[in-house]
Short mmCIF file of C-alpha atoms and ligand atoms in Angstrom, two decimals:
data_model
loop_
_atom_site.label_atom_id
_atom_site.label_comp_id
_atom_site.label_asym_id
_atom_site.label_seq_id
_atom_site.Cartn_x
_atom_site.Cartn_y
_atom_site.Cartn_z
CA UNK A 108 -52.83 -158.33 -63.59
CA UNK A 109 -54.29 -159.01 -60.13
CA UNK A 110 -58.04 -159.32 -60.62
CA UNK A 111 -58.82 -160.23 -57.00
CA UNK A 112 -60.36 -156.76 -56.49
CA UNK A 113 -63.23 -158.02 -58.64
CA UNK A 114 -63.96 -160.98 -56.35
CA UNK A 115 -67.16 -160.17 -54.44
CA UNK A 116 -67.44 -163.48 -52.58
CA UNK A 117 -69.76 -163.15 -49.58
CA UNK A 118 -70.57 -159.48 -50.22
CA UNK A 119 -74.19 -158.38 -50.28
CA UNK A 120 -75.49 -156.67 -53.43
CA UNK A 121 -78.99 -155.14 -53.28
CA UNK A 122 -80.53 -154.08 -56.59
CA UNK A 123 -83.65 -151.89 -56.69
CA UNK A 124 -85.42 -152.49 -60.00
CA UNK A 125 -83.24 -155.58 -60.35
CA UNK A 126 -85.62 -158.07 -61.99
CA UNK A 127 -84.87 -157.24 -65.64
CA UNK A 128 -82.68 -155.48 -68.17
CA UNK A 129 -79.53 -153.59 -67.22
CA UNK A 130 -80.07 -153.88 -63.47
CA UNK A 131 -80.61 -157.65 -63.65
CA UNK A 132 -77.45 -157.88 -65.80
CA UNK A 133 -75.56 -156.12 -63.00
CA UNK A 134 -77.04 -158.61 -60.50
CA UNK A 135 -75.88 -161.52 -62.68
CA UNK A 136 -72.35 -160.12 -63.02
CA UNK A 137 -71.95 -159.72 -59.26
CA UNK A 138 -73.53 -163.15 -58.65
CA UNK A 139 -70.91 -164.70 -60.97
CA UNK A 140 -68.25 -162.88 -58.92
CA UNK A 141 -69.53 -164.53 -55.73
CA UNK A 142 -71.88 -161.88 -54.28
CA UNK A 143 -75.07 -162.75 -52.45
CA UNK A 144 -77.80 -160.84 -54.20
CA UNK A 145 -81.16 -159.30 -53.31
CA UNK A 146 -83.33 -158.01 -56.15
CA UNK A 147 -86.54 -156.06 -55.70
CA UNK A 148 -89.19 -154.79 -58.10
CA UNK A 149 -92.98 -154.50 -58.23
CA UNK A 150 -93.82 -157.85 -59.81
CA UNK A 151 -93.67 -160.88 -57.48
CA UNK A 152 -93.34 -163.18 -60.51
CA UNK A 153 -90.43 -161.22 -62.01
CA UNK A 154 -88.46 -161.08 -58.74
CA UNK A 155 -89.03 -164.79 -58.09
CA UNK A 156 -87.83 -165.68 -61.60
CA UNK A 157 -84.81 -163.38 -61.25
CA UNK A 158 -83.86 -164.95 -57.90
CA UNK A 159 -84.11 -168.45 -59.43
CA UNK A 160 -81.82 -167.46 -62.30
CA UNK A 161 -79.30 -165.95 -59.89
CA UNK A 162 -79.36 -169.07 -57.70
CA UNK A 163 -78.69 -171.14 -60.82
CA UNK A 164 -75.38 -169.25 -61.07
CA UNK A 165 -74.41 -170.90 -57.78
CA UNK A 166 -74.98 -168.04 -55.37
CA UNK A 167 -77.55 -167.19 -52.72
CA UNK A 168 -80.25 -164.84 -53.96
CA UNK A 169 -83.44 -163.32 -52.68
CA UNK A 170 -86.25 -161.81 -54.76
CA UNK A 171 -88.65 -159.48 -52.95
CA UNK A 172 -91.65 -157.58 -54.30
CA UNK A 173 -91.49 -153.89 -53.39
CA UNK A 174 -92.39 -150.60 -55.06
CA UNK A 175 -89.83 -147.81 -54.71
CA UNK A 176 -92.74 -145.35 -54.47
CA UNK A 177 -93.95 -147.04 -51.26
CA UNK A 178 -91.54 -146.56 -48.35
CA UNK A 179 -93.27 -149.24 -46.23
CA UNK A 180 -92.69 -151.96 -48.80
CA UNK A 181 -89.08 -150.84 -49.23
CA UNK A 182 -88.45 -150.83 -45.50
CA UNK A 183 -89.73 -154.41 -45.25
CA UNK A 184 -87.48 -155.45 -48.13
CA UNK A 185 -84.35 -153.88 -46.62
CA UNK A 186 -85.08 -155.49 -43.24
CA UNK A 187 -85.62 -158.94 -44.81
CA UNK A 188 -82.53 -158.65 -47.03
CA UNK A 189 -80.16 -157.56 -44.29
CA UNK A 190 -81.55 -160.18 -41.89
CA UNK A 191 -80.67 -162.80 -44.52
CA UNK A 192 -77.37 -161.54 -45.97
CA UNK A 193 -76.13 -158.91 -43.51
CA UNK A 194 -75.20 -155.28 -44.21
CA UNK A 195 -75.39 -154.12 -47.81
CA UNK A 196 -71.98 -153.71 -49.44
CA UNK A 197 -73.23 -152.55 -52.83
CA UNK A 198 -76.57 -150.86 -53.48
CA UNK A 199 -77.70 -150.39 -57.08
CA UNK A 200 -80.67 -148.06 -57.50
CA UNK A 201 -82.12 -148.37 -60.98
CA UNK A 202 -85.91 -148.65 -60.86
CA UNK A 203 -87.35 -146.49 -63.63
CA UNK A 204 -90.21 -145.95 -66.02
CA UNK A 205 -90.32 -144.23 -69.40
CA UNK A 206 -92.50 -143.51 -72.41
CA UNK A 207 -92.26 -140.97 -75.22
CA UNK A 208 -94.73 -138.10 -74.95
CA UNK A 209 -94.53 -134.37 -75.54
CA UNK A 210 -95.02 -132.21 -72.45
CA UNK A 211 -98.43 -131.20 -73.77
CA UNK A 212 -99.47 -134.83 -74.26
CA UNK A 213 -98.43 -135.66 -70.70
CA UNK A 214 -101.02 -135.37 -67.93
CA UNK A 215 -99.78 -134.13 -64.57
CA UNK A 216 -100.10 -137.71 -63.38
CA UNK A 217 -98.03 -139.00 -66.31
CA UNK A 218 -95.20 -136.59 -65.40
CA UNK A 219 -95.57 -137.34 -61.70
CA UNK A 220 -95.53 -141.10 -62.25
CA UNK A 221 -92.05 -141.06 -63.78
CA UNK A 222 -90.72 -138.52 -61.28
CA UNK A 223 -92.14 -140.65 -58.46
CA UNK A 224 -90.45 -143.83 -59.71
CA UNK A 225 -87.12 -142.41 -60.89
CA UNK A 226 -86.43 -139.51 -58.53
CA UNK A 227 -88.55 -139.88 -55.40
CA UNK A 228 -87.97 -143.65 -55.70
CA UNK A 229 -84.19 -143.16 -55.75
CA UNK A 230 -84.44 -140.90 -52.71
CA UNK A 231 -86.58 -143.49 -50.89
CA UNK A 232 -84.15 -146.29 -51.77
CA UNK A 233 -81.07 -144.36 -50.63
CA UNK A 234 -82.66 -142.96 -47.50
CA UNK A 235 -84.15 -146.26 -46.32
CA UNK A 236 -81.06 -148.25 -47.29
CA UNK A 237 -78.84 -146.04 -45.16
CA UNK A 238 -79.47 -147.91 -41.90
CA UNK A 239 -78.56 -151.18 -43.64
CA UNK A 240 -75.42 -150.07 -45.50
CA UNK A 241 -72.01 -151.28 -44.38
CA UNK A 242 -70.30 -148.29 -42.79
CA UNK A 243 -67.55 -147.67 -43.67
CA UNK A 244 -67.23 -149.35 -47.03
CA UNK A 245 -70.58 -149.40 -48.83
CA UNK A 246 -70.83 -148.31 -52.44
CA UNK A 247 -74.08 -146.92 -53.86
CA UNK A 248 -74.60 -146.82 -57.63
CA UNK A 249 -77.45 -144.87 -59.15
CA UNK A 250 -78.47 -145.74 -62.70
CA UNK A 251 -79.11 -142.43 -64.41
CA UNK A 252 -79.60 -141.55 -68.11
CA UNK A 253 -78.23 -139.01 -70.59
CA UNK A 254 -81.54 -137.13 -70.36
CA UNK A 255 -80.19 -135.84 -67.02
CA UNK A 256 -77.93 -133.38 -68.84
CA UNK A 257 -79.20 -133.40 -72.44
CA UNK A 258 -82.50 -131.55 -72.93
CA UNK A 259 -84.58 -134.09 -74.85
CA UNK A 260 -87.96 -133.45 -76.47
CA UNK A 261 -90.67 -136.06 -75.55
CA UNK A 262 -88.71 -136.78 -72.35
CA UNK A 263 -89.62 -133.87 -70.02
CA UNK A 264 -90.46 -136.27 -67.19
CA UNK A 265 -87.26 -138.35 -67.52
CA UNK A 266 -85.04 -135.27 -68.02
CA UNK A 267 -86.40 -133.68 -64.85
CA UNK A 268 -86.25 -136.90 -62.84
CA UNK A 269 -82.78 -138.09 -63.85
CA UNK A 270 -81.27 -134.59 -63.45
CA UNK A 271 -82.59 -134.81 -59.90
CA UNK A 272 -81.09 -138.28 -59.48
CA UNK A 273 -77.63 -137.01 -60.42
CA UNK A 274 -77.92 -134.03 -58.08
CA UNK A 275 -78.98 -136.44 -55.32
CA UNK A 276 -75.85 -138.49 -56.07
CA UNK A 277 -73.67 -135.43 -55.55
CA UNK A 278 -75.41 -134.23 -52.39
CA UNK A 279 -75.28 -137.68 -50.79
CA UNK A 280 -71.61 -138.03 -51.73
CA UNK A 281 -70.97 -134.97 -49.58
CA UNK A 282 -73.25 -136.04 -46.73
CA UNK A 283 -72.18 -139.70 -46.61
CA UNK A 284 -68.50 -139.43 -47.59
CA UNK A 285 -67.40 -138.90 -43.98
CA UNK A 286 -69.18 -142.18 -43.08
CA UNK A 287 -67.12 -144.04 -45.66
CA UNK A 288 -70.08 -144.51 -48.03
CA UNK A 289 -69.46 -143.71 -51.70
CA UNK A 290 -72.19 -142.91 -54.23
CA UNK A 291 -71.88 -142.44 -57.98
CA UNK A 292 -74.16 -142.32 -61.03
CA UNK A 293 -73.62 -144.49 -64.07
CA UNK A 294 -75.18 -142.96 -67.19
CA UNK A 295 -75.79 -145.75 -69.70
CA UNK A 296 -76.09 -144.99 -73.39
CA UNK A 297 -78.57 -146.99 -75.49
CA UNK A 298 -78.24 -150.62 -74.43
CA UNK A 299 -79.24 -153.32 -76.93
CA UNK A 300 -82.09 -155.66 -76.05
CA UNK A 301 -83.53 -153.62 -73.18
CA UNK A 302 -87.03 -152.34 -72.45
CA UNK A 303 -85.70 -148.80 -72.13
CA UNK A 304 -84.26 -148.83 -75.64
CA UNK A 305 -87.38 -150.49 -77.07
CA UNK A 306 -89.38 -147.54 -75.79
CA UNK A 307 -87.05 -144.92 -77.29
CA UNK A 308 -86.31 -146.70 -80.57
CA UNK A 309 -89.35 -148.87 -81.35
CA UNK A 310 -88.62 -149.47 -85.06
CA UNK A 311 -85.64 -150.70 -87.14
CA UNK A 312 -85.22 -147.21 -88.58
CA UNK A 313 -85.14 -145.42 -85.24
CA UNK A 314 -82.76 -148.06 -83.82
CA UNK A 315 -80.43 -147.63 -86.77
CA UNK A 316 -80.51 -143.84 -86.44
CA UNK A 317 -79.68 -144.18 -82.73
CA UNK A 318 -76.72 -146.47 -83.51
CA UNK A 319 -75.39 -144.09 -86.17
CA UNK A 320 -75.48 -141.25 -83.66
CA UNK A 321 -73.18 -143.03 -81.20
CA UNK A 322 -69.58 -141.91 -81.90
CA UNK A 323 -68.33 -145.49 -81.41
CA UNK A 324 -71.06 -146.67 -83.87
CA UNK A 325 -72.45 -149.50 -81.79
CA UNK A 326 -75.15 -149.94 -79.19
CA UNK A 327 -74.09 -150.69 -75.66
CA UNK A 328 -74.11 -154.16 -74.14
CA UNK A 329 -75.35 -154.86 -70.64
CA UNK A 330 -71.82 -155.92 -69.65
CA UNK A 331 -70.54 -152.45 -70.58
CA UNK A 332 -72.60 -151.23 -67.63
CA UNK A 333 -72.07 -154.14 -65.23
CA UNK A 334 -68.28 -153.84 -65.65
CA UNK A 335 -68.38 -150.17 -64.66
CA UNK A 336 -70.56 -151.10 -61.67
CA UNK A 337 -68.01 -153.72 -60.59
CA UNK A 338 -65.13 -151.30 -60.99
CA UNK A 339 -66.90 -148.68 -58.86
CA UNK A 340 -67.75 -151.24 -56.18
CA UNK A 341 -64.24 -152.71 -56.09
CA UNK A 342 -61.13 -151.40 -54.33
CA UNK A 343 -60.14 -149.90 -57.68
CA UNK A 344 -63.01 -147.42 -57.23
CA UNK A 345 -62.27 -146.63 -53.61
CA UNK A 346 -61.51 -142.93 -54.18
CA UNK A 347 -64.40 -142.27 -56.57
CA UNK A 348 -67.49 -140.61 -55.17
CA UNK A 349 -70.00 -138.04 -56.41
CA UNK A 350 -69.09 -138.82 -60.03
CA UNK A 351 -71.55 -138.84 -62.94
CA UNK A 352 -70.06 -141.36 -65.34
CA UNK A 353 -71.35 -141.76 -68.90
CA UNK A 354 -70.83 -145.27 -70.32
CA UNK A 355 -72.29 -144.52 -73.71
CA UNK A 356 -69.82 -144.80 -76.59
CA UNK A 357 -69.53 -141.00 -76.57
CA UNK A 358 -73.25 -140.24 -77.07
CA UNK A 359 -73.26 -137.60 -74.32
CA UNK A 360 -71.05 -135.44 -76.53
CA UNK A 361 -73.52 -135.26 -79.39
CA UNK A 362 -76.20 -132.90 -78.03
CA UNK A 363 -80.00 -133.08 -78.08
CA UNK A 364 -81.58 -136.07 -79.79
CA UNK A 365 -84.62 -136.05 -82.03
CA UNK A 366 -87.23 -138.56 -80.90
CA UNK A 367 -90.05 -137.24 -83.10
CA UNK A 368 -90.06 -140.31 -85.42
CA UNK A 369 -89.92 -142.68 -82.45
CA UNK A 370 -92.67 -140.73 -80.69
CA UNK A 371 -94.88 -140.93 -83.77
CA UNK A 372 -94.27 -144.70 -83.98
CA UNK A 373 -95.05 -145.26 -80.29
CA UNK A 374 -98.24 -143.14 -80.59
CA UNK A 375 -99.35 -145.51 -83.36
CA UNK A 376 -98.66 -148.50 -81.03
CA UNK A 377 -100.55 -147.07 -78.06
N1 COA B 453 -98.04 -141.30 -73.09
C1 COA B 453 -98.64 -140.41 -72.27
N2 COA B 453 -99.04 -140.74 -71.00
C2 COA B 453 -98.79 -142.00 -70.59
C3 COA B 453 -98.16 -142.98 -71.39
C4 COA B 453 -97.78 -142.57 -72.71
N3 COA B 453 -97.18 -143.43 -73.54
N4 COA B 453 -98.08 -144.14 -70.69
C5 COA B 453 -98.62 -143.90 -69.47
N5 COA B 453 -99.06 -142.63 -69.41
C6 COA B 453 -99.76 -141.98 -68.30
C7 COA B 453 -101.07 -142.67 -67.97
O1 COA B 453 -102.10 -142.28 -68.87
C8 COA B 453 -101.30 -142.19 -66.53
O2 COA B 453 -101.76 -140.86 -66.50
P1 COA B 453 -103.35 -140.51 -66.22
O3 COA B 453 -103.68 -141.12 -64.89
O4 COA B 453 -103.41 -139.03 -66.24
O5 COA B 453 -104.09 -141.16 -67.36
C9 COA B 453 -99.89 -142.14 -65.96
O6 COA B 453 -99.00 -142.09 -67.09
C10 COA B 453 -99.56 -143.36 -65.11
O7 COA B 453 -99.78 -144.51 -65.89
P2 COA B 453 -99.95 -145.95 -65.22
O8 COA B 453 -100.01 -146.95 -66.32
O9 COA B 453 -101.06 -145.91 -64.21
O10 COA B 453 -98.58 -146.04 -64.37
P3 COA B 453 -97.87 -147.27 -63.68
O11 COA B 453 -97.34 -146.79 -62.42
O12 COA B 453 -98.72 -148.50 -63.72
O13 COA B 453 -96.65 -147.59 -64.73
C11 COA B 453 -95.21 -146.58 -66.37
C12 COA B 453 -95.58 -146.71 -64.91
C13 COA B 453 -96.26 -145.77 -67.12
C14 COA B 453 -93.88 -145.82 -66.42
C15 COA B 453 -95.08 -147.96 -67.08
O14 COA B 453 -94.72 -147.78 -68.43
C16 COA B 453 -94.07 -148.87 -66.40
O15 COA B 453 -94.42 -149.59 -65.48
N6 COA B 453 -92.77 -148.87 -66.84
C17 COA B 453 -91.71 -149.71 -66.26
C18 COA B 453 -90.83 -150.29 -67.35
C19 COA B 453 -90.08 -149.24 -68.11
O16 COA B 453 -90.59 -148.15 -68.41
N7 COA B 453 -88.83 -149.57 -68.47
C20 COA B 453 -87.94 -148.64 -69.10
C21 COA B 453 -87.08 -148.02 -68.07
S1 COA B 453 -86.10 -146.77 -68.80
P1 NAP B 454 -86.25 -152.41 -67.37
O1 NAP B 454 -85.83 -153.78 -67.79
O2 NAP B 454 -87.67 -152.03 -67.60
O3 NAP B 454 -85.85 -152.19 -65.85
C1 NAP B 454 -86.60 -151.41 -64.96
C2 NAP B 454 -86.76 -152.20 -63.69
O4 NAP B 454 -87.38 -151.37 -62.70
C3 NAP B 454 -87.64 -153.43 -63.83
O5 NAP B 454 -87.02 -154.49 -63.11
C4 NAP B 454 -88.96 -153.05 -63.17
O6 NAP B 454 -89.57 -154.23 -62.66
C5 NAP B 454 -88.45 -152.09 -62.10
N1 NAP B 454 -89.43 -151.08 -61.66
C6 NAP B 454 -90.18 -150.24 -62.42
N2 NAP B 454 -90.95 -149.48 -61.64
C7 NAP B 454 -90.68 -149.84 -60.37
C8 NAP B 454 -91.15 -149.40 -59.09
N3 NAP B 454 -92.09 -148.45 -58.99
N4 NAP B 454 -90.64 -149.98 -57.97
C9 NAP B 454 -89.70 -150.97 -58.06
N5 NAP B 454 -89.22 -151.41 -59.22
C10 NAP B 454 -89.70 -150.85 -60.37
O7 NAP B 454 -85.41 -151.26 -68.10
P2 NAP B 454 -83.89 -151.02 -68.55
O8 NAP B 454 -83.97 -150.49 -69.92
O9 NAP B 454 -83.01 -152.18 -68.28
O10 NAP B 454 -83.51 -149.78 -67.59
C11 NAP B 454 -82.81 -149.97 -66.37
C12 NAP B 454 -82.22 -148.66 -65.90
O11 NAP B 454 -81.30 -148.15 -66.87
C13 NAP B 454 -83.24 -147.53 -65.70
O12 NAP B 454 -82.87 -146.78 -64.56
C14 NAP B 454 -83.10 -146.70 -66.95
O13 NAP B 454 -83.50 -145.35 -66.76
C15 NAP B 454 -81.61 -146.81 -67.20
N6 NAP B 454 -81.20 -146.56 -68.59
C16 NAP B 454 -81.52 -147.45 -69.55
C17 NAP B 454 -81.07 -147.26 -70.87
C18 NAP B 454 -81.33 -148.28 -71.93
O14 NAP B 454 -80.83 -148.16 -73.06
N7 NAP B 454 -82.11 -149.31 -71.64
C19 NAP B 454 -80.34 -146.10 -71.19
C20 NAP B 454 -80.07 -145.17 -70.18
C21 NAP B 454 -80.50 -145.42 -68.88
P3 NAP B 454 -91.17 -154.32 -62.29
O15 NAP B 454 -91.92 -154.08 -63.55
O16 NAP B 454 -91.32 -155.69 -61.71
O17 NAP B 454 -91.39 -153.27 -61.26
#
C-alpha cells in the first residue's frame, strides 16, 4: 500500500489547545510524519514544554501562549505562526473545558465559561485562522464530543457548546468549500489517560462502567484519534467535508449516559 499520502513533510499544523492530551497526541503524530507544528494554549509553561517535546521528535515546533476566548491573543499567535512556518495546512481546534455539574448547580458564569472556551473559542479560532489558511487545500479539524448529539445529565454546558461546534463545522463547510478549505468534526469517545476522561470517570468504578458501555469494550487510545486526523488531512480525505465523525468504539449508538455516580464522586473531590 502506498502510504505517501500520510507524509506531511514541510506542512504546517496549528493546534489550538495543543499542549496536552488528545490534541498534543495529534501534534506528536503529525510531527513524526514531518509536519512543522505550532501549539497554543493558555499556559506559557505547558506550550513551551510541548514545543520542546515536539522538537525532540526532530521537527520544527513553536509553542505560543494564547487564550481562545481572547481574539487579540489568538491573532498574535496566528501572525507569529504563519510568519515562521507559512500558511496553515492543517488546523486542529480542540481547546475545551469540562466539569460535572447539574444545570441547577451551575452558575451562569460556569455555563458561560465552557461555552466561551468550547464554542465561542472554536468560532474565534476558525474565523481568525481563515486569513492564514492555505487556500485551496487547508483542512480544519474540530475536536467535538458525543455530548453534541447525546443529551447528557451533568453536562448541559458541554452538550450546548459541542452541539454548536458541530453545527459550526457544517456551516463553515458550506461557506469555505468553494475556497478549497475542508472542515470536519472528530467526535472522540472516552480516551484513556486524558484529563477529559478523568473528569467524567474519576474513580475505578466509573471508569470500568464507562468501558463496559463501549460496544467494542475498550477505552480509546490517543492514536485512534490522531490517525483519523491524519486521514482527514491527507489526500485520502480530500472529498470529505462537513462530516461529524465519531471515533468511539460505537459509544454514540448507546444513548444517554448516567454520570450521577461520577458527579457525586467529583463533588466529594471539590
Ligand atoms: N462545578 C460547578 N461550577 C464550577 C466547577 C464545578 N466543578 N468548576 C468551575 N466552576 C465554575 C466556577 O465556580 C466559576 O463560576 P462562578 O464565577 O460563578 O463561581 C466558573 O465555573 C469559571 O470557573 P474558573 O475556574 O474561573 O474558570 P477558568 O476559566 O479558570 O477555567 C474550567 C475553566 C473551569 C473549565 C477549568 O476546569 C479548566 O481550565 N479546564 C481545562 C482543562 C479541562 O477541562 N480539560 C478537559 C477537556 S474535555
Ligand atoms: P486536555 O488535556 O485538558 O486538553 C485541553 C487543552 O485545551 C489543554 O491543552 C488546555 O491547555 C487547552 N485549553 C483549555 N482552555 C483553553 C483556552 N481558554 N484557550 C486555549 N487553550 C485552552 O483534555 P483532553 O481530554 O485531551 O481533551 C481534548 C479535546 O478532546 C477537547 O476538545 C475535549 O472536549 C475532546 N474530547 C475528549 C474526550 C476524552 O475522553 N478525553 C472525549 C471526547 C472529546 P491550557 O490549560 O494550557 O490552556
